[in-house]
mmCIF file of C-alpha atoms in Angstrom:
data_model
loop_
_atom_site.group_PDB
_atom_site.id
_atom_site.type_symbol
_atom_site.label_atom_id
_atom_site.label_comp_id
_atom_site.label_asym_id
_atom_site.label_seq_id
_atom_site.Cartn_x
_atom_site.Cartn_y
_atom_site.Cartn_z
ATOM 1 C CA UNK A 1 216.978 99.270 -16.385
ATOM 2 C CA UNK A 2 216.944 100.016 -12.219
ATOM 3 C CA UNK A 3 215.755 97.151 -9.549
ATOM 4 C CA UNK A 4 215.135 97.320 -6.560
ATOM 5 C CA UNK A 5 214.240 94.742 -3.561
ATOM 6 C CA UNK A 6 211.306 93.832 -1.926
ATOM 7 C CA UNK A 7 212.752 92.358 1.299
ATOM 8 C CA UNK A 8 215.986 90.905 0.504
ATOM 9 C CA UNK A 9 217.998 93.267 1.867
ATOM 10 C CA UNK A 10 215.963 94.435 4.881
ATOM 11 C CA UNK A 11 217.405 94.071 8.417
ATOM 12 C CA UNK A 12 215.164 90.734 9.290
ATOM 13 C CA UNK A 13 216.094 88.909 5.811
ATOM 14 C CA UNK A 14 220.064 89.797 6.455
ATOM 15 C CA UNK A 15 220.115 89.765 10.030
ATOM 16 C CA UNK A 16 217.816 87.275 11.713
ATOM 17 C CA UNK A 17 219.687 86.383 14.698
ATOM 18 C CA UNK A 18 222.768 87.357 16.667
ATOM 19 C CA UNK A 19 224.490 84.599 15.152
ATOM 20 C CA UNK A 20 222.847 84.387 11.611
ATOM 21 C CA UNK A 21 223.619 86.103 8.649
ATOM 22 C CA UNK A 22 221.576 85.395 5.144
ATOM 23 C CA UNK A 23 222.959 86.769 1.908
ATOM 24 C CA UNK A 24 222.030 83.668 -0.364
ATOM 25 C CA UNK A 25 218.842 85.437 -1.892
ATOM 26 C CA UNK A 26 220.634 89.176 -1.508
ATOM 27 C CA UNK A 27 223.298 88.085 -3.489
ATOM 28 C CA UNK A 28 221.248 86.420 -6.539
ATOM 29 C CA UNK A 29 219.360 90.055 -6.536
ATOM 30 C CA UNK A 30 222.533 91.892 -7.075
ATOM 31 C CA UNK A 31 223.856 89.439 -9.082
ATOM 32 C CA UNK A 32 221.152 89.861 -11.567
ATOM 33 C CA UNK A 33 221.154 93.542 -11.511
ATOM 34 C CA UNK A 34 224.550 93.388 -12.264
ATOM 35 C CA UNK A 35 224.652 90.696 -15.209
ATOM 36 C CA UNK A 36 221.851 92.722 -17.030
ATOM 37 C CA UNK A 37 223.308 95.969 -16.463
ATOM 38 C CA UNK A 38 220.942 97.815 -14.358
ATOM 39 C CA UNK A 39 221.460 100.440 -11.751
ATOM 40 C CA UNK A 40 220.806 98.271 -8.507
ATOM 41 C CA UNK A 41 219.021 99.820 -5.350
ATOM 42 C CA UNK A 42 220.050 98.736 -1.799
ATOM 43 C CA UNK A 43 217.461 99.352 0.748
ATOM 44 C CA UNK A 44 217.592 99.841 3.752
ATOM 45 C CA UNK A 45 220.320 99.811 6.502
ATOM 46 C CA UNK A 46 218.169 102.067 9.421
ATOM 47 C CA UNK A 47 214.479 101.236 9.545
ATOM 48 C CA UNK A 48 212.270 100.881 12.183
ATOM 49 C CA UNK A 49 210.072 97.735 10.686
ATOM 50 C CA UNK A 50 211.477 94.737 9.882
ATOM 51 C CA UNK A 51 214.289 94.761 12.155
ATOM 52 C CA UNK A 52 214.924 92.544 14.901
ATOM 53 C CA UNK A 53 214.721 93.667 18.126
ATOM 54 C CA UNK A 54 218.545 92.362 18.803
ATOM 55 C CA UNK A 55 219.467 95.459 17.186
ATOM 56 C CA UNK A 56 218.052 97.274 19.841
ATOM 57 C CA UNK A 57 217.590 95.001 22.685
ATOM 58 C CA UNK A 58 220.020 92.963 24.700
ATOM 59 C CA UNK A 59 219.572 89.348 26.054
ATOM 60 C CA UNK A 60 217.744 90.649 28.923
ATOM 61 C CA UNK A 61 214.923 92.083 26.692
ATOM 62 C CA UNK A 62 216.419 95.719 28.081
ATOM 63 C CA UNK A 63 217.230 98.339 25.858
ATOM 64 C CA UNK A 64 221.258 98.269 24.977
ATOM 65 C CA UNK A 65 223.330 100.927 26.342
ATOM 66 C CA UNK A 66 224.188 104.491 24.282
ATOM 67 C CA UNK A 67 227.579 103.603 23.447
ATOM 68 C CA UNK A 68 226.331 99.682 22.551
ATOM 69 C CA UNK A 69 223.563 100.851 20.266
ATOM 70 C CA UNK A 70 225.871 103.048 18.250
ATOM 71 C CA UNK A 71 228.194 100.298 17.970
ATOM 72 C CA UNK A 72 225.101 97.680 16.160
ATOM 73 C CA UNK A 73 224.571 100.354 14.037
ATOM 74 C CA UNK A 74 228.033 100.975 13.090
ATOM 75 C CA UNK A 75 228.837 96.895 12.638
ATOM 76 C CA UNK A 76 225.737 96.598 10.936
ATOM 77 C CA UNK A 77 226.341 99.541 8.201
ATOM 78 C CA UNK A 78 229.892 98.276 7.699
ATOM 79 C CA UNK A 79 228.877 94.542 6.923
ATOM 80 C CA UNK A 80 226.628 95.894 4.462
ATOM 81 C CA UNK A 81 228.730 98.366 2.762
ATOM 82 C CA UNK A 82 231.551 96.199 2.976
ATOM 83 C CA UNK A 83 229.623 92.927 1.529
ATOM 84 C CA UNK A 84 227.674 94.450 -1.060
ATOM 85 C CA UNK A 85 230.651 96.843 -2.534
ATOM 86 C CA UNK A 86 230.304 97.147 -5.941
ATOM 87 C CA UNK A 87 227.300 95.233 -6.009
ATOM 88 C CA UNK A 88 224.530 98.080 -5.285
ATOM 89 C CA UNK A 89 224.935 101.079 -6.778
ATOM 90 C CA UNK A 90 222.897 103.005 -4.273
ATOM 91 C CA UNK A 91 221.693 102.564 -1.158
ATOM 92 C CA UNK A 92 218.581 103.981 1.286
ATOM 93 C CA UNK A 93 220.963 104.685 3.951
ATOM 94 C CA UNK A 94 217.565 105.765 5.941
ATOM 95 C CA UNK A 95 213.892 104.573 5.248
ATOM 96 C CA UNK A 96 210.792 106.518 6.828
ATOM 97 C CA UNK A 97 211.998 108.299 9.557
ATOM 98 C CA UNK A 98 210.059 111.323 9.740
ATOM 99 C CA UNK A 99 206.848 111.865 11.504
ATOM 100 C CA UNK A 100 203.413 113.643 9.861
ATOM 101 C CA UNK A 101 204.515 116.620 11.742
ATOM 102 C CA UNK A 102 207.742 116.796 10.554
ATOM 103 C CA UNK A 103 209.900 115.776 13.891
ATOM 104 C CA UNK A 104 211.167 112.343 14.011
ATOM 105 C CA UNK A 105 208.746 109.049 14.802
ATOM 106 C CA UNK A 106 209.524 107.044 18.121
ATOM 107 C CA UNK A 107 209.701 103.761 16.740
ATOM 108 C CA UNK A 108 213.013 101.542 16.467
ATOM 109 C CA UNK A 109 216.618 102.694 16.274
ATOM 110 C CA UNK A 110 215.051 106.392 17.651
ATOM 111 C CA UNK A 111 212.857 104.541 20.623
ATOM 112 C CA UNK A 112 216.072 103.017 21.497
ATOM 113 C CA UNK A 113 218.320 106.587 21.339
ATOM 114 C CA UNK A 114 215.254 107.985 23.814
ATOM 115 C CA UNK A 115 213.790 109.745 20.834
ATOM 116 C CA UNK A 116 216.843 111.591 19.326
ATOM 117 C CA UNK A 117 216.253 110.447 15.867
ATOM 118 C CA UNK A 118 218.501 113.563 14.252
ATOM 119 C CA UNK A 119 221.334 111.492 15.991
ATOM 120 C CA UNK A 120 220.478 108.010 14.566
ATOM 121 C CA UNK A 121 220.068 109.715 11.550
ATOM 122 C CA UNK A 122 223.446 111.223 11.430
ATOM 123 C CA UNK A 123 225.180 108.273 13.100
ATOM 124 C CA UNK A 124 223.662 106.300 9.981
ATOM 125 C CA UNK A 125 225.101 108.654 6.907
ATOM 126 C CA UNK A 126 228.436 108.855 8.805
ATOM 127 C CA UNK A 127 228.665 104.867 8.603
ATOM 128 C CA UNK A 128 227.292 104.751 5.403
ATOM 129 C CA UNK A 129 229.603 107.254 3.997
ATOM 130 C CA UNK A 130 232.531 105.764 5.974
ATOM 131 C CA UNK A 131 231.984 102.250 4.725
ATOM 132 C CA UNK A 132 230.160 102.556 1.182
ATOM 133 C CA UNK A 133 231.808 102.616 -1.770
ATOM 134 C CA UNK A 134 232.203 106.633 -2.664
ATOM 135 C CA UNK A 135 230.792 105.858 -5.684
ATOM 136 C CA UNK A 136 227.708 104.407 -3.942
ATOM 137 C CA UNK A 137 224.967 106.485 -3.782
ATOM 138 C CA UNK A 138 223.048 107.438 -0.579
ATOM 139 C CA UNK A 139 219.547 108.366 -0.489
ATOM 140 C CA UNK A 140 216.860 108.836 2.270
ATOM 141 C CA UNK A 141 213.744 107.085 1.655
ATOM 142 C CA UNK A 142 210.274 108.240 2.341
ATOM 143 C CA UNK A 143 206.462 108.399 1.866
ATOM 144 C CA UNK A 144 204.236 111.443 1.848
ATOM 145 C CA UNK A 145 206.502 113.719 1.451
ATOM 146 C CA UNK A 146 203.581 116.001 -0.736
ATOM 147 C CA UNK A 147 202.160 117.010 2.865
ATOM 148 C CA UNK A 148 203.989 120.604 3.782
ATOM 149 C CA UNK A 149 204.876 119.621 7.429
ATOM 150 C CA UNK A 150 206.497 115.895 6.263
ATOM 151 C CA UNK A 151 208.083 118.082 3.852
ATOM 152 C CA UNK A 152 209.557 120.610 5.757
ATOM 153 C CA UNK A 153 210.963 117.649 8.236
ATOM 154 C CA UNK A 154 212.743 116.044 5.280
ATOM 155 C CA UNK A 155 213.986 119.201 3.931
ATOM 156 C CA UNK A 156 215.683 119.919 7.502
ATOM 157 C CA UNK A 157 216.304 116.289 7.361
ATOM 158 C CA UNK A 158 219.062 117.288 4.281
ATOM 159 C CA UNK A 159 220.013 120.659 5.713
ATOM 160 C CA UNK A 160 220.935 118.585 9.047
ATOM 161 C CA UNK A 161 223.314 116.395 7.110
ATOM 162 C CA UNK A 162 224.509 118.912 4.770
ATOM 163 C CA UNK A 163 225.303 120.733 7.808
ATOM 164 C CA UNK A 164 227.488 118.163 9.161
ATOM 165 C CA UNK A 165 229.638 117.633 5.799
ATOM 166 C CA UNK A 166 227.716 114.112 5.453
ATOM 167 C CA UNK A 167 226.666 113.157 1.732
ATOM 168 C CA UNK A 168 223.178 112.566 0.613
ATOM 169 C CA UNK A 169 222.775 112.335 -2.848
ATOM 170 C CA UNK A 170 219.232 111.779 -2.978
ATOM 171 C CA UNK A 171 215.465 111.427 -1.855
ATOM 172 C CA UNK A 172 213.077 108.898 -2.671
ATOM 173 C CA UNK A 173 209.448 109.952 -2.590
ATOM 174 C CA UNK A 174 207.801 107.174 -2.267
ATOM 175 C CA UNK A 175 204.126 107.488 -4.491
ATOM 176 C CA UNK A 176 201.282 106.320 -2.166
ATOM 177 C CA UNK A 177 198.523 108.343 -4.275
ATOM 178 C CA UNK A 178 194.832 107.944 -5.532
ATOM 179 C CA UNK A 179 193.432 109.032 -8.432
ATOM 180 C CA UNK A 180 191.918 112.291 -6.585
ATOM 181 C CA UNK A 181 195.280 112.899 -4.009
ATOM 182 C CA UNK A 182 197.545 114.724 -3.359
ATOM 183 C CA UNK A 183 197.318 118.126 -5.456
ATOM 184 C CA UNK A 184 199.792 117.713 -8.666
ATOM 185 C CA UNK A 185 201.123 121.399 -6.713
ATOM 186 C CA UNK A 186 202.069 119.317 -3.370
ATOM 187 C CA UNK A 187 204.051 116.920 -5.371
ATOM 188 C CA UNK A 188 205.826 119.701 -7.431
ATOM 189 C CA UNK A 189 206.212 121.728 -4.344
ATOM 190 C CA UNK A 190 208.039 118.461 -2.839
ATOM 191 C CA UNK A 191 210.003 118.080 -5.966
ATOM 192 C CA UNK A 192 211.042 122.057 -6.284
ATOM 193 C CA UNK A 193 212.125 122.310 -2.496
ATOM 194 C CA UNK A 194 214.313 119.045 -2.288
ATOM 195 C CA UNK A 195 216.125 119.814 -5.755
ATOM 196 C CA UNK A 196 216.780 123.178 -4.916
ATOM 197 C CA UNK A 197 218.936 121.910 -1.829
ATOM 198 C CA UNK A 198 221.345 119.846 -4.516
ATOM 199 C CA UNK A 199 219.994 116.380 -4.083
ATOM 200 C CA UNK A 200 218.349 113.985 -6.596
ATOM 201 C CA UNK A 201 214.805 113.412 -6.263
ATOM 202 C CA UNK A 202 212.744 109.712 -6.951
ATOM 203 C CA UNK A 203 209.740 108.857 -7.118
ATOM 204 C CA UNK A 204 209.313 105.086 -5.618
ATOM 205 C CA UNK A 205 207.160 102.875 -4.583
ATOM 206 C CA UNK A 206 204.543 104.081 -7.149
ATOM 207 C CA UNK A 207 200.525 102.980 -6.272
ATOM 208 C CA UNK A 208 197.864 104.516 -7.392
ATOM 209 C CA UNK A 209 194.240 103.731 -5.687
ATOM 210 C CA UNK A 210 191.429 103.718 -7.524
ATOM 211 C CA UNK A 211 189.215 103.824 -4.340
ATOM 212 C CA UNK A 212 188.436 106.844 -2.695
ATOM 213 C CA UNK A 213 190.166 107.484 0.952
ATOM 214 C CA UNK A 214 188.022 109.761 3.165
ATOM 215 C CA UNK A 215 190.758 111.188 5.505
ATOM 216 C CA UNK A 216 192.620 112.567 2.384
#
């Protein structure tokens, strides 16, 4: 009774080109969410991968200014919001964000700030909760949350935008496992600490590998 999208809704899909926008196969997803009744996932506005670099670049293949940066992420967020309004009924506002050691990974939108990603992540819930629906939900996505330092970064990750009066309604752990990893007590640690701070908790992405991974 939930869906969610593979790429259809990902920067590069929406977003191709300065001058291109694609909602053709976006809008059958929601559409069929919506004529069967099931709670339909939007994901993601702020991602590093599969997002042109014309978000972050200008035509000079130079990073954009400060001010011109927070301005593609605000258009962005709003033509999203604005377009899919009653047609999602949540969205990952932000997908994978935080590093292994619990600061923030220099890759995309944060790259581009000069490695402030608390900012891009604020900037990002602001728009979102500015443009969304306020009955659209707004999660932050990510994937091995089980390890304690990941952890810790995601739970300051809430605190940060608790702190700030933004809304997050939820966190999406996203289920990378094997059969032998991570400890059940990892996950329920993860589970425990991010539902004690007042936000719903997912698991997504579920895989399970039946092979053996030596660095785990």
């Amino acid at each position: 009774n939930a869906i969610s999208p593979g790429n259809t809704l990902k920067p590069e899909s929406l977003h191709p080109k300065p001058d291109v926008w694609n909602f053709e196969a976006a809008d059958q997803y929601t559409e069929f969410g919506r004529s069967h009744g099931m709670f339909v996932l939007g994901h993601t506005l702020c991602w590093h991968n599969q997002t042109p670099e014309l978000f972050w670049m200008n035509e000079n293949g130079e990073y954009k200014s400060h001010d011109e940066l927070v301005e593609t992420l605000r258009s962005y967020i709003e033509k999203e919001c604005t377009h899919f309004a009653g047609k999602v009924d949540a969205w990952d506002v932000v997908n994978e964000i935080v590093a292994e050691d619990g600061g923030y990974r220099d890759l995309g939108w944060v790259k581009a700030f000069g490695g402030d990603g608390a900012e891009v992540v604020k900037l990002a819930f602001k728009f979102a909760n500015q443009y969304c629906p306020k009955d659209t939900e707004l999660y932050y996505n990510e994937f091995n949350v089980w390890r304690p330092s990941k952890l810790a970064g995601v739970v300051n990750l809430v605190k940060m935008l608790k702190a700030e009066g933004l809304r997050i309604d939820g966190v999406g752990i996203q289920a990378h496992w094997g059969l032998n990893y991570p400890k059940n007590q990892y996950v329920e640690d993860a589970i425990d600490q991010l539902s004690a701070l007042g936000v719903k908790v997912m698991i997504t992405e579920i895989d399970i590998d039946v092979l053996p991974v030596s660095k785990e």
